Amino acid sequence: MLLGVIQIALQLGRRKPIDVMEWMSVFLVIASGTATVLTDSPRFVLFKPTAIYAIVGIVMLKPGWINRYLPSISREVASDVATYVGFAWAGLMFVSATLNAYLALNSVLATWAMVMTIFGIVGKSVLGIAGFVAIRLTVRHRLRAMAAEEREALLISTGWKAKSPPVAEK
């Protein structure tokens, strides 16, 4: 919690913009930690991930939130695909919230812990890999479809120094 607050303070001091996801992270850590201490309830601890997943999902519904985490070439060439990937992440958060609520109400603690751990790791890993592949393949396809001069100008403008590899003519 303290590190999140320090990070925000440093960015404010440097007059750097603070992204919505950063504000949300600090807020969720402070609010959920405080609520856990105040309620002192095992049931609350089971339902807390539902609220967190739902809040994160709502924030992830903002188009383009994921662009900040992409290389400049991907932002330039495949921002539309990145927006869809961002919406897929929001969907995963809502599915996670729903699954967590269901398990918190209808299962024993051991089942809840096992399922949420496995689902969280597998779901995020699969979506992370699928999103990466979708964006990368889109960038490669669109770059290859560009005229050589346009491609070179784009690569240089996004920080690539080397010439792009030759593209086989069809």
PDB file of C-alpha atoms in Angstrom:
ATOM      1  CA  MET A   1       0.000   0.000   0.000  1.00  0.00           C
ATOM      2  CA  LEU A   2       2.749   2.400   0.972  1.00  0.00           C
ATOM      3  CA  LEU A   3       4.650   1.768  -2.260  1.00  0.00           C
ATOM      4  CA  GLY A   4       1.564   2.609  -4.324  1.00  0.00           C
ATOM      5  CA  VAL A   5       1.107   5.893  -2.475  1.00  0.00           C
ATOM      6  CA  ILE A   6       4.817   6.704  -2.869  1.00  0.00           C
ATOM      7  CA  GLN A   7       4.660   5.961  -6.600  1.00  0.00           C
ATOM      8  CA  ILE A   8       1.671   8.289  -7.043  1.00  0.00           C
ATOM      9  CA  ALA A   9       3.402  10.999  -4.979  1.00  0.00           C
ATOM     10  CA  LEU A  10       6.568  10.730  -7.087  1.00  0.00           C
ATOM     11  CA  GLN A  11       4.613  11.024 -10.314  1.00  0.00           C
ATOM     12  CA  LEU A  12       2.718  14.034  -8.987  1.00  0.00           C
ATOM     13  CA  GLY A  13       6.022  15.606  -7.936  1.00  0.00           C
ATOM     14  CA  ARG A  14       7.465  15.029 -11.398  1.00  0.00           C
ATOM     15  CA  ARG A  15       4.274  16.385 -12.961  1.00  0.00           C
ATOM     16  CA  LYS A  16       3.721  13.136 -14.874  1.00  0.00           C
ATOM     17  CA  PRO A  17       0.195  12.035 -15.709  1.00  0.00           C
ATOM     18  CA  ILE A  18      -1.283   9.332 -13.508  1.00  0.00           C
ATOM     19  CA  ASP A  19      -3.280   6.723 -15.382  1.00  0.00           C
ATOM     20  CA  VAL A  20      -6.730   5.596 -14.239  1.00  0.00           C
ATOM     21  CA  MET A  21      -5.385   2.088 -13.637  1.00  0.00           C
ATOM     22  CA  GLU A  22      -2.787   3.448 -11.190  1.00  0.00           C
ATOM     23  CA  TRP A  23      -5.372   5.428  -9.223  1.00  0.00           C
ATOM     24  CA  MET A  24      -7.642   2.392  -9.184  1.00  0.00           C
ATOM     25  CA  SER A  25      -4.862   0.112  -7.901  1.00  0.00           C
ATOM     26  CA  VAL A  26      -3.980   2.376  -4.993  1.00  0.00           C
ATOM     27  CA  PHE A  27      -7.649   2.947  -4.150  1.00  0.00           C
ATOM     28  CA  LEU A  28      -8.442  -0.776  -4.196  1.00  0.00           C
ATOM     29  CA  VAL A  29      -5.488  -1.696  -2.002  1.00  0.00           C
ATOM     30  CA  ILE A  30      -6.328   0.970   0.579  1.00  0.00           C
ATOM     31  CA  ALA A  31     -10.102   0.431   0.520  1.00  0.00           C
ATOM     32  CA  SER A  32     -10.072  -3.366   0.534  1.00  0.00           C
ATOM     33  CA  GLY A  33      -7.384  -3.566   3.212  1.00  0.00           C
ATOM     34  CA  THR A  34      -9.239  -1.116   5.429  1.00  0.00           C
ATOM     35  CA  ALA A  35     -12.559  -2.903   4.901  1.00  0.00           C
ATOM     36  CA  THR A  36     -10.983  -6.263   5.753  1.00  0.00           C
ATOM     37  CA  VAL A  37      -9.616  -4.940   9.039  1.00  0.00           C
ATOM     38  CA  LEU A  38     -12.859  -3.151   9.945  1.00  0.00           C
ATOM     39  CA  THR A  39     -15.229  -6.023   9.143  1.00  0.00           C
ATOM     40  CA  ASP A  40     -13.053  -8.819  10.561  1.00  0.00           C
ATOM     41  CA  SER A  41     -15.304 -11.228   8.645  1.00  0.00           C
ATOM     42  CA  PRO A  42     -14.247 -14.411   6.823  1.00  0.00           C
ATOM     43  CA  ARG A  43     -17.297 -14.053   4.551  1.00  0.00           C
ATOM     44  CA  PHE A  44     -16.123 -10.574   3.518  1.00  0.00           C
ATOM     45  CA  VAL A  45     -12.691 -11.979   2.668  1.00  0.00           C
ATOM     46  CA  LEU A  46     -14.365 -14.509   0.341  1.00  0.00           C
ATOM     47  CA  PHE A  47     -16.439 -11.835  -1.426  1.00  0.00           C
ATOM     48  CA  LYS A  48     -13.748  -9.153  -1.591  1.00  0.00           C
ATOM     49  CA  PRO A  49     -12.290 -10.489  -4.879  1.00  0.00           C
ATOM     50  CA  THR A  50     -15.758 -10.219  -6.449  1.00  0.00           C
ATOM     51  CA  ALA A  51     -15.867  -6.486  -5.768  1.00  0.00           C
ATOM     52  CA  ILE A  52     -12.268  -5.999  -6.862  1.00  0.00           C
ATOM     53  CA  TYR A  53     -12.740  -7.932 -10.114  1.00  0.00           C
ATOM     54  CA  ALA A  54     -15.938  -6.000 -10.871  1.00  0.00           C
ATOM     55  CA  ILE A  55     -14.292  -2.615 -10.256  1.00  0.00           C
ATOM     56  CA  VAL A  56     -11.259  -3.547 -12.357  1.00  0.00           C
ATOM     57  CA  GLY A  57     -13.591  -4.800 -15.115  1.00  0.00           C
ATOM     58  CA  ILE A  58     -15.479  -1.509 -15.138  1.00  0.00           C
ATOM     59  CA  VAL A  59     -12.234   0.467 -15.421  1.00  0.00           C
ATOM     60  CA  MET A  60     -11.064  -1.837 -18.229  1.00  0.00           C
ATOM     61  CA  LEU A  61     -14.167  -0.982 -20.256  1.00  0.00           C
ATOM     62  CA  LYS A  62     -12.494   2.325 -21.151  1.00  0.00           C
ATOM     63  CA  PRO A  63     -11.397   1.943 -24.790  1.00  0.00           C
ATOM     64  CA  GLY A  64      -7.652   2.112 -25.245  1.00  0.00           C
ATOM     65  CA  TRP A  65      -6.616   1.539 -21.622  1.00  0.00           C
ATOM     66  CA  ILE A  66      -4.244  -1.195 -22.761  1.00  0.00           C
ATOM     67  CA  ASN A  67      -2.398   1.045 -25.258  1.00  0.00           C
ATOM     68  CA  ARG A  68      -0.211   2.413 -22.497  1.00  0.00           C
ATOM     69  CA  TYR A  69       1.360  -1.021 -22.086  1.00  0.00           C
ATOM     70  CA  LEU A  70       2.080  -1.592 -25.787  1.00  0.00           C
ATOM     71  CA  PRO A  71       5.125  -0.724 -27.882  1.00  0.00           C
ATOM     72  CA  SER A  72       4.691   2.354 -30.059  1.00  0.00           C
ATOM     73  CA  ILE A  73       4.542   0.312 -33.275  1.00  0.00           C
ATOM     74  CA  SER A  74       1.604  -1.706 -31.900  1.00  0.00           C
ATOM     75  CA  ARG A  75      -0.211   1.456 -30.793  1.00  0.00           C
ATOM     76  CA  GLU A  76       0.234   2.933 -34.267  1.00  0.00           C
ATOM     77  CA  VAL A  77      -0.691  -0.112 -36.324  1.00  0.00           C
ATOM     78  CA  ALA A  78      -3.061  -2.231 -34.228  1.00  0.00           C
ATOM     79  CA  SER A  79      -4.799   0.042 -31.720  1.00  0.00           C
ATOM     80  CA  ASP A  80      -8.189  -1.272 -32.863  1.00  0.00           C
ATOM     81  CA  VAL A  81      -7.196  -4.859 -32.060  1.00  0.00           C
ATOM     82  CA  ALA A  82      -5.699  -3.701 -28.756  1.00  0.00           C
ATOM     83  CA  THR A  83      -9.057  -2.143 -27.863  1.00  0.00           C
ATOM     84  CA  TYR A  84     -10.765  -5.500 -28.424  1.00  0.00           C
ATOM     85  CA  VAL A  85      -8.101  -7.214 -26.326  1.00  0.00           C
ATOM     86  CA  GLY A  86      -8.766  -4.655 -23.581  1.00  0.00           C
ATOM     87  CA  PHE A  87     -12.480  -5.467 -23.717  1.00  0.00           C
ATOM     88  CA  ALA A  88     -11.633  -9.178 -23.501  1.00  0.00           C
ATOM     89  CA  TRP A  89      -9.686  -8.427 -20.310  1.00  0.00           C
ATOM     90  CA  ALA A  90     -12.714  -6.590 -18.922  1.00  0.00           C
ATOM     91  CA  GLY A  91     -14.846  -9.620 -19.775  1.00  0.00           C
ATOM     92  CA  LEU A  92     -12.420 -11.915 -17.962  1.00  0.00           C
ATOM     93  CA  MET A  93     -12.683  -9.697 -14.886  1.00  0.00           C
ATOM     94  CA  PHE A  94     -16.499  -9.915 -14.934  1.00  0.00           C
ATOM     95  CA  VAL A  95     -16.397 -13.701 -15.388  1.00  0.00           C
ATOM     96  CA  SER A  96     -13.929 -13.915 -12.495  1.00  0.00           C
ATOM     97  CA  ALA A  97     -16.202 -11.778 -10.307  1.00  0.00           C
ATOM     98  CA  THR A  98     -19.204 -13.959 -11.110  1.00  0.00           C
ATOM     99  CA  LEU A  99     -17.304 -17.204 -10.522  1.00  0.00           C
ATOM    100  CA  ASN A 100     -15.918 -15.911  -7.238  1.00  0.00           C
ATOM    101  CA  ALA A 101     -19.364 -14.895  -5.970  1.00  0.00           C
ATOM    102  CA  TYR A 102     -20.818 -18.273  -6.946  1.00  0.00           C
ATOM    103  CA  LEU A 103     -18.021 -20.200  -5.231  1.00  0.00           C
ATOM    104  CA  ALA A 104     -18.119 -18.000  -2.126  1.00  0.00           C
ATOM    105  CA  LEU A 105     -21.819 -18.808  -1.713  1.00  0.00           C
ATOM    106  CA  ASN A 106     -21.862 -22.457  -2.763  1.00  0.00           C
ATOM    107  CA  SER A 107     -18.570 -24.137  -1.888  1.00  0.00           C
ATOM    108  CA  VAL A 108     -16.248 -24.871   0.975  1.00  0.00           C
ATOM    109  CA  LEU A 109     -13.161 -22.747   1.529  1.00  0.00           C
ATOM    110  CA  ALA A 110     -10.752 -25.328   0.061  1.00  0.00           C
ATOM    111  CA  THR A 111     -12.743 -25.551  -3.185  1.00  0.00           C
ATOM    112  CA  TRP A 112     -13.026 -21.773  -3.446  1.00  0.00           C
ATOM    113  CA  ALA A 113      -9.278 -21.344  -2.919  1.00  0.00           C
ATOM    114  CA  MET A 114      -8.297 -24.063  -5.400  1.00  0.00           C
ATOM    115  CA  VAL A 115     -10.689 -23.048  -8.191  1.00  0.00           C
ATOM    116  CA  MET A 116     -10.020 -19.314  -7.956  1.00  0.00           C
ATOM    117  CA  THR A 117      -6.254 -19.873  -7.906  1.00  0.00           C
ATOM    118  CA  ILE A 118      -6.262 -22.177 -10.925  1.00  0.00           C
ATOM    119  CA  PHE A 119      -8.839 -20.123 -12.842  1.00  0.00           C
ATOM    120  CA  GLY A 120      -6.957 -16.893 -12.139  1.00  0.00           C
ATOM    121  CA  ILE A 121      -3.600 -18.210 -13.297  1.00  0.00           C
ATOM    122  CA  VAL A 122      -4.881 -20.116 -16.328  1.00  0.00           C
ATOM    123  CA  GLY A 123      -7.416 -17.494 -17.448  1.00  0.00           C
ATOM    124  CA  LYS A 124      -4.978 -14.595 -17.281  1.00  0.00           C
ATOM    125  CA  SER A 125      -2.181 -16.610 -18.888  1.00  0.00           C
ATOM    126  CA  VAL A 126      -4.340 -17.768 -21.794  1.00  0.00           C
ATOM    127  CA  LEU A 127      -5.789 -14.306 -22.404  1.00  0.00           C
ATOM    128  CA  GLY A 128      -2.362 -12.674 -22.095  1.00  0.00           C
ATOM    129  CA  ILE A 129      -0.860 -15.022 -24.666  1.00  0.00           C
ATOM    130  CA  ALA A 130      -3.884 -14.799 -26.989  1.00  0.00           C
ATOM    131  CA  GLY A 131      -3.884 -10.993 -26.810  1.00  0.00           C
ATOM    132  CA  PHE A 132      -0.154 -10.823 -27.491  1.00  0.00           C
ATOM    133  CA  VAL A 133      -0.463 -13.159 -30.483  1.00  0.00           C
ATOM    134  CA  ALA A 134      -3.480 -11.290 -31.894  1.00  0.00           C
ATOM    135  CA  ILE A 135      -1.759  -7.907 -31.681  1.00  0.00           C
ATOM    136  CA  ARG A 136       1.584  -9.192 -32.976  1.00  0.00           C
ATOM    137  CA  LEU A 137       0.075 -11.006 -35.955  1.00  0.00           C
ATOM    138  CA  THR A 138      -2.025  -7.955 -36.815  1.00  0.00           C
ATOM    139  CA  VAL A 139       1.031  -5.683 -36.714  1.00  0.00           C
ATOM    140  CA  ARG A 140       3.046  -8.075 -38.904  1.00  0.00           C
ATOM    141  CA  HIS A 141       0.216  -8.481 -41.414  1.00  0.00           C
ATOM    142  CA  ARG A 142      -0.488  -4.751 -41.674  1.00  0.00           C
ATOM    143  CA  LEU A 143       3.194  -3.825 -41.947  1.00  0.00           C
ATOM    144  CA  ARG A 144       3.689  -6.317 -44.754  1.00  0.00           C
ATOM    145  CA  ALA A 145       0.655  -4.927 -46.569  1.00  0.00           C
ATOM    146  CA  MET A 146       2.104  -1.376 -46.555  1.00  0.00           C
ATOM    147  CA  ALA A 147       4.158   0.121 -49.334  1.00  0.00           C
ATOM    148  CA  ALA A 148       7.888  -0.041 -48.526  1.00  0.00           C
ATOM    149  CA  GLU A 149       8.291   3.733 -48.146  1.00  0.00           C
ATOM    150  CA  GLU A 150       5.273   4.020 -45.882  1.00  0.00           C
ATOM    151  CA  ARG A 151       6.453   1.055 -43.790  1.00  0.00           C
ATOM    152  CA  GLU A 152       9.974   2.503 -43.412  1.00  0.00           C
ATOM    153  CA  ALA A 153       8.602   5.912 -42.393  1.00  0.00           C
ATOM    154  CA  LEU A 154       6.311   4.307 -39.817  1.00  0.00           C
ATOM    155  CA  LEU A 155       9.072   2.136 -38.385  1.00  0.00           C
ATOM    156  CA  ILE A 156      11.398   5.111 -38.050  1.00  0.00           C
ATOM    157  CA  SER A 157       8.684   7.297 -36.500  1.00  0.00           C
ATOM    158  CA  THR A 158       7.980   4.639 -33.856  1.00  0.00           C
ATOM    159  CA  GLY A 159      11.602   4.227 -32.840  1.00  0.00           C
ATOM    160  CA  TRP A 160      12.865   1.458 -35.110  1.00  0.00           C
ATOM    161  CA  LYS A 161      16.284   2.342 -36.510  1.00  0.00           C
ATOM    162  CA  ALA A 162      16.941  -0.640 -38.767  1.00  0.00           C
ATOM    163  CA  LYS A 163      15.386  -1.152 -42.141  1.00  0.00           C
ATOM    164  CA  SER A 164      12.470  -3.522 -42.124  1.00  0.00           C
ATOM    165  CA  PRO A 165      13.143  -7.018 -43.417  1.00  0.00           C
ATOM    166  CA  PRO A 166      12.379  -7.547 -47.087  1.00  0.00           C
ATOM    167  CA  VAL A 167       8.865  -8.669 -47.804  1.00  0.00           C
ATOM    168  CA  ALA A 168       8.372 -11.392 -50.363  1.00  0.00           C
ATOM    169  CA  GLU A 169       6.229 -10.203 -53.234  1.00  0.00           C
ATOM    170  CA  LYS A 170       3.119 -12.226 -53.939  1.00  0.00           C
TER     171      LYS A 170
END
